[in-house]
mmCIF file of N, CA and C in Angstrom:
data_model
loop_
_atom_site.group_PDB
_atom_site.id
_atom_site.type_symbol
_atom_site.label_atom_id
_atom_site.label_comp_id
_atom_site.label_asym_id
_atom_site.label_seq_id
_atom_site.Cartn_x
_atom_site.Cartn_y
_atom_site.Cartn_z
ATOM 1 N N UNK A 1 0.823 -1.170 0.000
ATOM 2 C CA UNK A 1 0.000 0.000 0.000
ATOM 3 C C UNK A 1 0.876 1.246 0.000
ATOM 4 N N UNK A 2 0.603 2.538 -0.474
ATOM 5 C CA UNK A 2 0.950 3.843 -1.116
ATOM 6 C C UNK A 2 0.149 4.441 -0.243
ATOM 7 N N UNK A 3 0.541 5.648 0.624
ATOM 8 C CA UNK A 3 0.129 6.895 1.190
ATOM 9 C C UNK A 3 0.248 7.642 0.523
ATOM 10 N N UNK A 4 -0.298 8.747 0.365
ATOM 11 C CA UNK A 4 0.475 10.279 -0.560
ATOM 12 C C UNK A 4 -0.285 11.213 0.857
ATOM 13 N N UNK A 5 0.811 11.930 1.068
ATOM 14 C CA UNK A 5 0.598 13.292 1.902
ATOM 15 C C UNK A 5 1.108 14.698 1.268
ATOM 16 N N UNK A 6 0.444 15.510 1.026
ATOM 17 C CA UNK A 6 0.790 16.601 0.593
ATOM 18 C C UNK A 6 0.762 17.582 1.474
ATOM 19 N N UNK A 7 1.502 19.106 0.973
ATOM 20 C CA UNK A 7 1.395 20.105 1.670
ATOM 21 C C UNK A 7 1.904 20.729 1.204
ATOM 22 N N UNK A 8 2.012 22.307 1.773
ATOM 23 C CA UNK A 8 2.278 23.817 1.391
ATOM 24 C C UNK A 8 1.521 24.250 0.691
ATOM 25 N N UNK A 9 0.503 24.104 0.397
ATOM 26 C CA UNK A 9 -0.889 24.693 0.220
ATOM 27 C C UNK A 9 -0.828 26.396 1.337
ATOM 28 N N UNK A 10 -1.710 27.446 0.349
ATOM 29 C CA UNK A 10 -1.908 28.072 1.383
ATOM 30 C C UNK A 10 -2.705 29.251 0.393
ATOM 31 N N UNK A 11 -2.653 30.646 1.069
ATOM 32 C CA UNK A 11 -3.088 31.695 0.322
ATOM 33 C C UNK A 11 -2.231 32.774 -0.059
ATOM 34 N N UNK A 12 -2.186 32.713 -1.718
ATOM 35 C CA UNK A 12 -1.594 33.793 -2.152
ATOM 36 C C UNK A 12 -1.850 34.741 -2.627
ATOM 37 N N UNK A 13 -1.134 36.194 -3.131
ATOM 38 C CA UNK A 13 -1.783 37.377 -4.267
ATOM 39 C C UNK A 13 -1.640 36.741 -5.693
ATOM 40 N N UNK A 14 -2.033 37.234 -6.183
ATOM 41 C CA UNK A 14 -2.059 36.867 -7.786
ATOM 42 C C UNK A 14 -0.384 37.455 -7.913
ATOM 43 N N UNK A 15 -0.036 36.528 -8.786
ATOM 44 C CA UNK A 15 1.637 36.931 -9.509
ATOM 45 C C UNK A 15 2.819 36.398 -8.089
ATOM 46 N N UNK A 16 2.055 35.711 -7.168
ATOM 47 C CA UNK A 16 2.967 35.282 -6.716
ATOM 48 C C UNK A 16 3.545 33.670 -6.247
ATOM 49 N N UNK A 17 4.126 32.785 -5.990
ATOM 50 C CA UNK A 17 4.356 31.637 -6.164
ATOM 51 C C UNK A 17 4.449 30.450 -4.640
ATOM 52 N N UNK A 18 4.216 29.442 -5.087
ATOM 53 C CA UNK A 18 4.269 28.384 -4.200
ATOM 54 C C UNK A 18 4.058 26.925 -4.608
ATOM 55 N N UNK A 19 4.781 26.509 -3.663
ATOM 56 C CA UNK A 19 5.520 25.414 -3.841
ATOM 57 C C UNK A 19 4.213 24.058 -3.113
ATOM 58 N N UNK A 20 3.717 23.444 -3.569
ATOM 59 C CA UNK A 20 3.179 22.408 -3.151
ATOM 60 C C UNK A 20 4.357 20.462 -2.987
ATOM 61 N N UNK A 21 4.050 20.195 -2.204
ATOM 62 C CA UNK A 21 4.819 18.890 -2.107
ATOM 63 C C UNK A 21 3.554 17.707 -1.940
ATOM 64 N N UNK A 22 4.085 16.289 -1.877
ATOM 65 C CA UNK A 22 3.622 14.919 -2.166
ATOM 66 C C UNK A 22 4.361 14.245 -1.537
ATOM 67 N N UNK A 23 4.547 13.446 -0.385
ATOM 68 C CA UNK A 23 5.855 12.678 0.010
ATOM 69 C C UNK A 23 4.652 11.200 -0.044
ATOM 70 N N UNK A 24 5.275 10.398 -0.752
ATOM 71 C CA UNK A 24 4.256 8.991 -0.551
ATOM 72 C C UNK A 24 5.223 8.142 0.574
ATOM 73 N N UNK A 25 4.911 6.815 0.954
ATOM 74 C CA UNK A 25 5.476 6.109 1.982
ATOM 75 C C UNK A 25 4.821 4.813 1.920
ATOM 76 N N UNK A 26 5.131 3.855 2.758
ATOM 77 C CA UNK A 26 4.219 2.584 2.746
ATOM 78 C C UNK A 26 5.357 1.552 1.253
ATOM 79 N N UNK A 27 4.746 0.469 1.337
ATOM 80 C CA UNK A 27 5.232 -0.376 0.624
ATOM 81 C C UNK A 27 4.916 -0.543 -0.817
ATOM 82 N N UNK A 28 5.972 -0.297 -1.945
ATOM 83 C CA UNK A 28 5.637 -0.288 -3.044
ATOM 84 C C UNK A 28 7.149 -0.565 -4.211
ATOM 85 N N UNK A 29 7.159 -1.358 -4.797
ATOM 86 C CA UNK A 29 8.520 -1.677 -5.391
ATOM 87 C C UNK A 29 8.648 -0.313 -6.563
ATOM 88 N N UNK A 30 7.705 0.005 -6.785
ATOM 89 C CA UNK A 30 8.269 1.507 -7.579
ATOM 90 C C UNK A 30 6.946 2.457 -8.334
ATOM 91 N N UNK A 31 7.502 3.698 -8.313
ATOM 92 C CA UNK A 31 6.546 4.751 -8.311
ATOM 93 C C UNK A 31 6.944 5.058 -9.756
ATOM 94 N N UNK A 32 5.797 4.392 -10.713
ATOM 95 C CA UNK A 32 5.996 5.002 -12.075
ATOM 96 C C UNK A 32 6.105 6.281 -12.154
ATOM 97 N N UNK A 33 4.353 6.920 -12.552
ATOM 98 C CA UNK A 33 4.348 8.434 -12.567
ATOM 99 C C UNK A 33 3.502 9.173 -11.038
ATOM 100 N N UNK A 34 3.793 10.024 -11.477
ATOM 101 C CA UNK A 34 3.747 11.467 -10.099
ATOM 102 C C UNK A 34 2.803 12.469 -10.818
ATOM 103 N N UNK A 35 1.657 12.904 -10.927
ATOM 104 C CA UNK A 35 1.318 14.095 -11.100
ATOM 105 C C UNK A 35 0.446 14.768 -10.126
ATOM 106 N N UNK A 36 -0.045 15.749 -10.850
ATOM 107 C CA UNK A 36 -0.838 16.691 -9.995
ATOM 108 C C UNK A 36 -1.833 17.089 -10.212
ATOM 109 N N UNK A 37 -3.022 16.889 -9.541
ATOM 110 C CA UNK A 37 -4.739 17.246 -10.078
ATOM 111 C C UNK A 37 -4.754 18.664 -9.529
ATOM 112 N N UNK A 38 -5.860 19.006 -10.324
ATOM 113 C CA UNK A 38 -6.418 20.091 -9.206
ATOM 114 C C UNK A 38 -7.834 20.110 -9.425
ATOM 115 N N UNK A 39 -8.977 20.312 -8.683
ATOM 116 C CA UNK A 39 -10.743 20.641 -8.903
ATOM 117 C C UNK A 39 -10.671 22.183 -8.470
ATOM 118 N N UNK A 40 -11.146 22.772 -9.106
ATOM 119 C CA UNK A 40 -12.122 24.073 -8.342
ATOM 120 C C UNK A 40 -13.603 23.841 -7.978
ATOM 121 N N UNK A 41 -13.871 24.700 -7.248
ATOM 122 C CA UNK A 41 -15.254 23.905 -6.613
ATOM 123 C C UNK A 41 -16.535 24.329 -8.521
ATOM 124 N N UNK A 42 -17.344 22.856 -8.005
ATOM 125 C CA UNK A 42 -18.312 23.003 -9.074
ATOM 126 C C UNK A 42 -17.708 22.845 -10.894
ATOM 127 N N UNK A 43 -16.214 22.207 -10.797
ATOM 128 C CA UNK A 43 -16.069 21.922 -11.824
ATOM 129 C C UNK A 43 -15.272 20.237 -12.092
ATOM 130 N N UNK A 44 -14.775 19.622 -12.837
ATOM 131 C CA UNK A 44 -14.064 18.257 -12.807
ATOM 132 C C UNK A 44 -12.590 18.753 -12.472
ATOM 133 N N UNK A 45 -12.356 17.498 -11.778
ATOM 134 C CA UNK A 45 -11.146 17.569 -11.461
ATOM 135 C C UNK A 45 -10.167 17.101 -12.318
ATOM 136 N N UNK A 46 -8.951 18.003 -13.123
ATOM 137 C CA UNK A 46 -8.300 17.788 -14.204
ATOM 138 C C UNK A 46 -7.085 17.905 -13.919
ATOM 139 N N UNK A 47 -6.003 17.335 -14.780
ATOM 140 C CA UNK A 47 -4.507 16.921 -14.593
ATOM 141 C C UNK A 47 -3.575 18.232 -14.800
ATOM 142 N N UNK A 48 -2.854 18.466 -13.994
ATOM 143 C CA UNK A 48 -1.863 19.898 -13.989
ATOM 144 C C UNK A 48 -0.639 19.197 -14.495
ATOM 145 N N UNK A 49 -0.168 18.244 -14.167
ATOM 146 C CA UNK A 49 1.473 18.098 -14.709
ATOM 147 C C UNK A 49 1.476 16.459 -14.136
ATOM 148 N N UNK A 50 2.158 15.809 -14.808
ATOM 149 C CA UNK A 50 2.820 14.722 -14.181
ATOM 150 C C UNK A 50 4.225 14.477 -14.774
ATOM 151 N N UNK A 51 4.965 13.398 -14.023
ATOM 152 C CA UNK A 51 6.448 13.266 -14.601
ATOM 153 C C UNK A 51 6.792 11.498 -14.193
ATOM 154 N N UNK A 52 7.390 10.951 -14.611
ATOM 155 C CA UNK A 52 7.447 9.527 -15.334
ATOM 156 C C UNK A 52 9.267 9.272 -14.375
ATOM 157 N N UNK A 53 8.958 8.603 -14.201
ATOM 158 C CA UNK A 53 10.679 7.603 -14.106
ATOM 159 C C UNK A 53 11.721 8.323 -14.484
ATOM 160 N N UNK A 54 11.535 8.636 -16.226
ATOM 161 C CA UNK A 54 12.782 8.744 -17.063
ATOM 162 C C UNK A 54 12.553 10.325 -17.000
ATOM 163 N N UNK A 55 11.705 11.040 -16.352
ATOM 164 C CA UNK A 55 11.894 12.603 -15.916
ATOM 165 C C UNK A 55 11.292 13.529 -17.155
ATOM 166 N N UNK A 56 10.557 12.406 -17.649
ATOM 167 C CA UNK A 56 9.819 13.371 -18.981
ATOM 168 C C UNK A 56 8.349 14.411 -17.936
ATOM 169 N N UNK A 57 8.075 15.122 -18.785
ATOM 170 C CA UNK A 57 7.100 15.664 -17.889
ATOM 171 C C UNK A 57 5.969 16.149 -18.988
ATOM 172 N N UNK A 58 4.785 16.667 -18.238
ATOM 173 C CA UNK A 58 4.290 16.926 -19.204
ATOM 174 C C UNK A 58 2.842 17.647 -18.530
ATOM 175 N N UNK A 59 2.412 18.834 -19.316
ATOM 176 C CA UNK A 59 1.940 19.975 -18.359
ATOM 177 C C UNK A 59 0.449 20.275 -18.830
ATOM 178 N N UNK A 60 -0.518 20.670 -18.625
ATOM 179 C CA UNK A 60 -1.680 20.955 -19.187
ATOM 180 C C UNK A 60 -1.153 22.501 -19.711
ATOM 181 N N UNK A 61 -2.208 22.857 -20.611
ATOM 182 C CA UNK A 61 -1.888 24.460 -21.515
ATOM 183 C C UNK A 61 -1.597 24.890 -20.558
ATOM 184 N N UNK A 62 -3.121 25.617 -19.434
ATOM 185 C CA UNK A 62 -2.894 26.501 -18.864
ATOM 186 C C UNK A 62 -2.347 27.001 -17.697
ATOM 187 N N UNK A 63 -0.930 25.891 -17.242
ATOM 188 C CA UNK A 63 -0.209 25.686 -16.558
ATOM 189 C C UNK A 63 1.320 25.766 -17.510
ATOM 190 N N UNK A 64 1.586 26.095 -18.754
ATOM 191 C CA UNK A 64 2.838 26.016 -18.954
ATOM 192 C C UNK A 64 3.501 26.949 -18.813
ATOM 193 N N UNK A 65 4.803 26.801 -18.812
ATOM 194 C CA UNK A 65 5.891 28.223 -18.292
ATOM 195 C C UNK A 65 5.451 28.864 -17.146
ATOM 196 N N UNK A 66 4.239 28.092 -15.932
ATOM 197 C CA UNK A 66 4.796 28.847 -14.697
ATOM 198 C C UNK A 66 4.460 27.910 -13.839
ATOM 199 N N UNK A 67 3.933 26.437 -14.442
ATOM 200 C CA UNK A 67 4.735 25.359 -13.283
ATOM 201 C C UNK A 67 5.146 24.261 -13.486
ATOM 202 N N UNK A 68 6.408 24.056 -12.304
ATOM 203 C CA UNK A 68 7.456 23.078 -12.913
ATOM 204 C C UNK A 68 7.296 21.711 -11.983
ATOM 205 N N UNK A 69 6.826 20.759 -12.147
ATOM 206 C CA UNK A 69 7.055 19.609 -11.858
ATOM 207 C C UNK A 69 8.324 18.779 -11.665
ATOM 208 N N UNK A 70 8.725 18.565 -10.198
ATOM 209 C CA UNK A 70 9.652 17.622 -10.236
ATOM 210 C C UNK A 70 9.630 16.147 -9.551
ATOM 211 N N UNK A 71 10.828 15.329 -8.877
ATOM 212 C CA UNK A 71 10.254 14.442 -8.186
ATOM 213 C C UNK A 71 11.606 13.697 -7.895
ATOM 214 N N UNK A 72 11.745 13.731 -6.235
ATOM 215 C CA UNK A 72 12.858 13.309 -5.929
ATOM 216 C C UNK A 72 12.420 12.228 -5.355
ATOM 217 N N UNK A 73 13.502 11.038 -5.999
ATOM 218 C CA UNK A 73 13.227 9.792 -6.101
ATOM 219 C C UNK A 73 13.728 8.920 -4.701
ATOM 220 N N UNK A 74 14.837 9.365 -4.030
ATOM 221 C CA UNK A 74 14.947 8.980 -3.031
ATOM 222 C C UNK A 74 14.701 9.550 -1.711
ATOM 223 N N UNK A 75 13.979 10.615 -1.860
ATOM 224 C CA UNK A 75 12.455 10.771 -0.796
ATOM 225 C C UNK A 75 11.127 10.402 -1.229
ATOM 226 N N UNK A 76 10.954 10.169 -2.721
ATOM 227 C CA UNK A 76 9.872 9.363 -2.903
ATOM 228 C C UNK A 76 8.780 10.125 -2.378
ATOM 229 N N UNK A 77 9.341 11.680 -3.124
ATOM 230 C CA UNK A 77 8.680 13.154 -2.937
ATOM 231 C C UNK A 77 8.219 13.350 -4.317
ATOM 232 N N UNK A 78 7.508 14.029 -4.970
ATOM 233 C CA UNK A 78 6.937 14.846 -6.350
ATOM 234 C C UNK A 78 6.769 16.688 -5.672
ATOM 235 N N UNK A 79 7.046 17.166 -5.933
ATOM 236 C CA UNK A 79 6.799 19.165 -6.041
ATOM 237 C C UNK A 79 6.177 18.973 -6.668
ATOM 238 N N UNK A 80 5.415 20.217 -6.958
ATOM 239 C CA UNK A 80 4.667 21.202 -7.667
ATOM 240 C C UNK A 80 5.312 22.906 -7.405
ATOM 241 N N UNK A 81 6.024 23.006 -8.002
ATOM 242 C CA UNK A 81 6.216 24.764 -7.964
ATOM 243 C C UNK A 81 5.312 26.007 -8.996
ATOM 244 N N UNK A 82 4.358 26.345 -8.051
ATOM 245 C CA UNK A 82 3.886 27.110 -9.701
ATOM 246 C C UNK A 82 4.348 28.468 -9.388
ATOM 247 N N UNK A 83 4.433 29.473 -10.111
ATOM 248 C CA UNK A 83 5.014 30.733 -10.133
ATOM 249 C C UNK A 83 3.759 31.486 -11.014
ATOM 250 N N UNK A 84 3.824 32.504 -11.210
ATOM 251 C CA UNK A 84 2.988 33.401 -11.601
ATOM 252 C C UNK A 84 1.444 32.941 -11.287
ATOM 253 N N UNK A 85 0.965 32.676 -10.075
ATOM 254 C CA UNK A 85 -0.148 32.326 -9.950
ATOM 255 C C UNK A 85 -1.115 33.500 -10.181
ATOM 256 N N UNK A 86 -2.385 32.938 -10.632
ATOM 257 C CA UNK A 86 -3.674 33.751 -10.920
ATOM 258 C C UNK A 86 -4.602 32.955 -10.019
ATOM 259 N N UNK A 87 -5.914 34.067 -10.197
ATOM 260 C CA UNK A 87 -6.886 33.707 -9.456
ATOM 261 C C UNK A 87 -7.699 32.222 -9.709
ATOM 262 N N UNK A 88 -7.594 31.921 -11.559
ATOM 263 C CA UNK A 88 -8.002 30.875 -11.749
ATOM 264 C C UNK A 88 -7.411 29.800 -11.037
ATOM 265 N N UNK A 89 -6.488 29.371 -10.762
ATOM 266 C CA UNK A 89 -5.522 28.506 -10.100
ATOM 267 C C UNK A 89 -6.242 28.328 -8.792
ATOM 268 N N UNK A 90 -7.242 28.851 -8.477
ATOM 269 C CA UNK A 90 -7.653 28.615 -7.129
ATOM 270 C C UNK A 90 -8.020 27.180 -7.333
ATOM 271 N N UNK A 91 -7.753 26.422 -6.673
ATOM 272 C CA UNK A 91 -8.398 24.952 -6.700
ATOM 273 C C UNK A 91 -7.739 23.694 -4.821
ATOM 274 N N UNK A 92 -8.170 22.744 -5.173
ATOM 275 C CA UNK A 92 -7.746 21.897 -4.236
ATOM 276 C C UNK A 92 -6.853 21.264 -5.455
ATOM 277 N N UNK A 93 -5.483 21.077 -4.910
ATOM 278 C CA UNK A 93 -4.382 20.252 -5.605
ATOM 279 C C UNK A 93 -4.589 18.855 -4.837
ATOM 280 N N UNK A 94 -4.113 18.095 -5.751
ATOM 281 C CA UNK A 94 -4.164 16.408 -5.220
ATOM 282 C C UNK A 94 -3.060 15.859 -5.810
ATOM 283 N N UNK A 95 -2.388 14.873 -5.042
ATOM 284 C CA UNK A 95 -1.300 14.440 -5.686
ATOM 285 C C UNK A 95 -1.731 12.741 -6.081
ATOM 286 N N UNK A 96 -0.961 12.409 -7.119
ATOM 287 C CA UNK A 96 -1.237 11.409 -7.545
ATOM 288 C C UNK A 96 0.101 10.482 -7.745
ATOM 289 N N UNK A 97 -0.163 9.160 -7.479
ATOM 290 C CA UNK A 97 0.634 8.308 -7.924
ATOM 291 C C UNK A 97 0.192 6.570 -8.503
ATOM 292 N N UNK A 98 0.772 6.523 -9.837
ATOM 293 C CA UNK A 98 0.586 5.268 -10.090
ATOM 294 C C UNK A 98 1.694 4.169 -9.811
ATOM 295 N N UNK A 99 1.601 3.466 -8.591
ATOM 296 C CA UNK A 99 2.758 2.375 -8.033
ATOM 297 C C UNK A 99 2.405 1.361 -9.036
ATOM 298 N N UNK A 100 3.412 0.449 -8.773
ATOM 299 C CA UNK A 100 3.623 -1.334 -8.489
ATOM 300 C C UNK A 100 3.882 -1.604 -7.206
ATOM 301 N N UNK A 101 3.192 -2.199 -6.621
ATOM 302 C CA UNK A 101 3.399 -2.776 -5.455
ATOM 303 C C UNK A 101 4.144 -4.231 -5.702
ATOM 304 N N UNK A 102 4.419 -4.459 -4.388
ATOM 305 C CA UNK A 102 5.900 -5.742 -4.245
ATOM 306 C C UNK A 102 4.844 -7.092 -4.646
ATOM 307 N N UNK A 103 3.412 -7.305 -4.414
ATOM 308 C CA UNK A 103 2.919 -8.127 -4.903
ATOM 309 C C UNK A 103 2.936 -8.241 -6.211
ATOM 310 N N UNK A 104 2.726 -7.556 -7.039
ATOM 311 C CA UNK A 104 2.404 -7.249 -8.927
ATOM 312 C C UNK A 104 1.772 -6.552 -9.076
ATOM 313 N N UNK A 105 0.685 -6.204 -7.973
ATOM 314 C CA UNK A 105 -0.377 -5.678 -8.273
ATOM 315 C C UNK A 105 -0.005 -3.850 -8.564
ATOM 316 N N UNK A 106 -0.602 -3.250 -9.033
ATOM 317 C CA UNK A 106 -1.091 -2.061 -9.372
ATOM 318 C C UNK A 106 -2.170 -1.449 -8.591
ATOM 319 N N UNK A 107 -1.516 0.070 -8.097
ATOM 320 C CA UNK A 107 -2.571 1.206 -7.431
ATOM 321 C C UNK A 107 -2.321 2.320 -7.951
ATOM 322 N N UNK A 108 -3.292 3.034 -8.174
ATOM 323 C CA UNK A 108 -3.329 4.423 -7.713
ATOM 324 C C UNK A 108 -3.576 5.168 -6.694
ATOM 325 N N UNK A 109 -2.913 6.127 -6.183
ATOM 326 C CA UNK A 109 -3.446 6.720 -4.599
ATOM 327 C C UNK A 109 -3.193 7.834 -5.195
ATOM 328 N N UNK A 110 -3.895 8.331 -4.034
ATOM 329 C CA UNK A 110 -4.459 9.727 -4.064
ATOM 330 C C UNK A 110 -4.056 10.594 -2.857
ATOM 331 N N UNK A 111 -3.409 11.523 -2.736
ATOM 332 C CA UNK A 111 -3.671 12.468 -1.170
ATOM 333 C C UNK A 111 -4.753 13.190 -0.860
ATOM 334 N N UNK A 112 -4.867 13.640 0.170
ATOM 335 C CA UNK A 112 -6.322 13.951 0.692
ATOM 336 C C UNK A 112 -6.236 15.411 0.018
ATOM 337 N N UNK A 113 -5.626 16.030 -0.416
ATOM 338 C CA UNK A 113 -5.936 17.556 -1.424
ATOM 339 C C UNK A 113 -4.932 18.841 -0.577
ATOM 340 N N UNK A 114 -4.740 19.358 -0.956
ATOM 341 C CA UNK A 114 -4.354 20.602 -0.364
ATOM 342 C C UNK A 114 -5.053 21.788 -1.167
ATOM 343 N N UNK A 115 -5.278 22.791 0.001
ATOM 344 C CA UNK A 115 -6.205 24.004 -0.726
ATOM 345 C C UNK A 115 -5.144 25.033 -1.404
ATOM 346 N N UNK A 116 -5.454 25.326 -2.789
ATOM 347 C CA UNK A 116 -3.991 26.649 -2.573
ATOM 348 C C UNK A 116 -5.131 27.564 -3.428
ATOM 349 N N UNK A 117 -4.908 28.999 -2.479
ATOM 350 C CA UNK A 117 -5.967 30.107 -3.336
ATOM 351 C C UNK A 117 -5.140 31.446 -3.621
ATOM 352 N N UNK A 118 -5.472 32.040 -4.944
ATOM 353 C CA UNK A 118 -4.685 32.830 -4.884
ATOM 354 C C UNK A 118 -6.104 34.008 -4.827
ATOM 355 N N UNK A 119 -5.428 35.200 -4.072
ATOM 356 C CA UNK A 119 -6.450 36.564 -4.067
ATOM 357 C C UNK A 119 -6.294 37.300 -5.453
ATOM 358 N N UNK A 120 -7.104 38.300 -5.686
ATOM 359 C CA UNK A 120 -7.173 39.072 -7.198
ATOM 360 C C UNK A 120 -6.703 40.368 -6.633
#
């Protein structure tokens, strides 16, 4: 089994930046990909960035050039840094991971969300 805990969620001004984290834990022979959801209230919850093993990454439009996805492998951490935040960006972030667990089997987990809002 896969935990994901996130944090650094918080409230910002518009145009300014923060750093969200993911640390997963628990038993799992390896953490394919890492990305990052986000919902705003009253809409679907859609994919901001994820990044793969081999460190490819890959970003939705209206997230490119101001956030960078990374993922350090031997904390078995994923970031989220976004920079130039806007008001749209208001959402609950969720971190995601698709394991292999030491059985064969396959999960996805989820963290419980972090709020990040930016003011106008």
């Amino acid at each position: 089994q896969v935990q994901l805990v996130e944090s650094g969620g918080g409230l910002v001004q518009a145009g300014g930046s923060l750093r969200v984290s993911c640390a997963a834990s628990g038993i799992a022979f390896r953490i394919n990909v890492m990305s990052w959801y986000r919902q705003a209230p009253g809409k679907q919850r859609e994919l901001v960035a994820s990044i793969i093993n081999g460190g490819n990454t890959n970003y939705a439009d209206s997230v490119k050039g101001r956030f960078t996805i990374s993922r350090d492998n031997a904390k078995s951490t994923s970031y989220l840094q976004m920079n130039g935040l806007k008001p749209e960006d208001t959402a609950v972030y969720y971190c995601n991971a698709e394991v292999l667990l030491l059985g064969g089997n396959t999960q996805t987990a989820w963290g419980q969300g972090t709020q990040v809002t930016v003011s106008s």
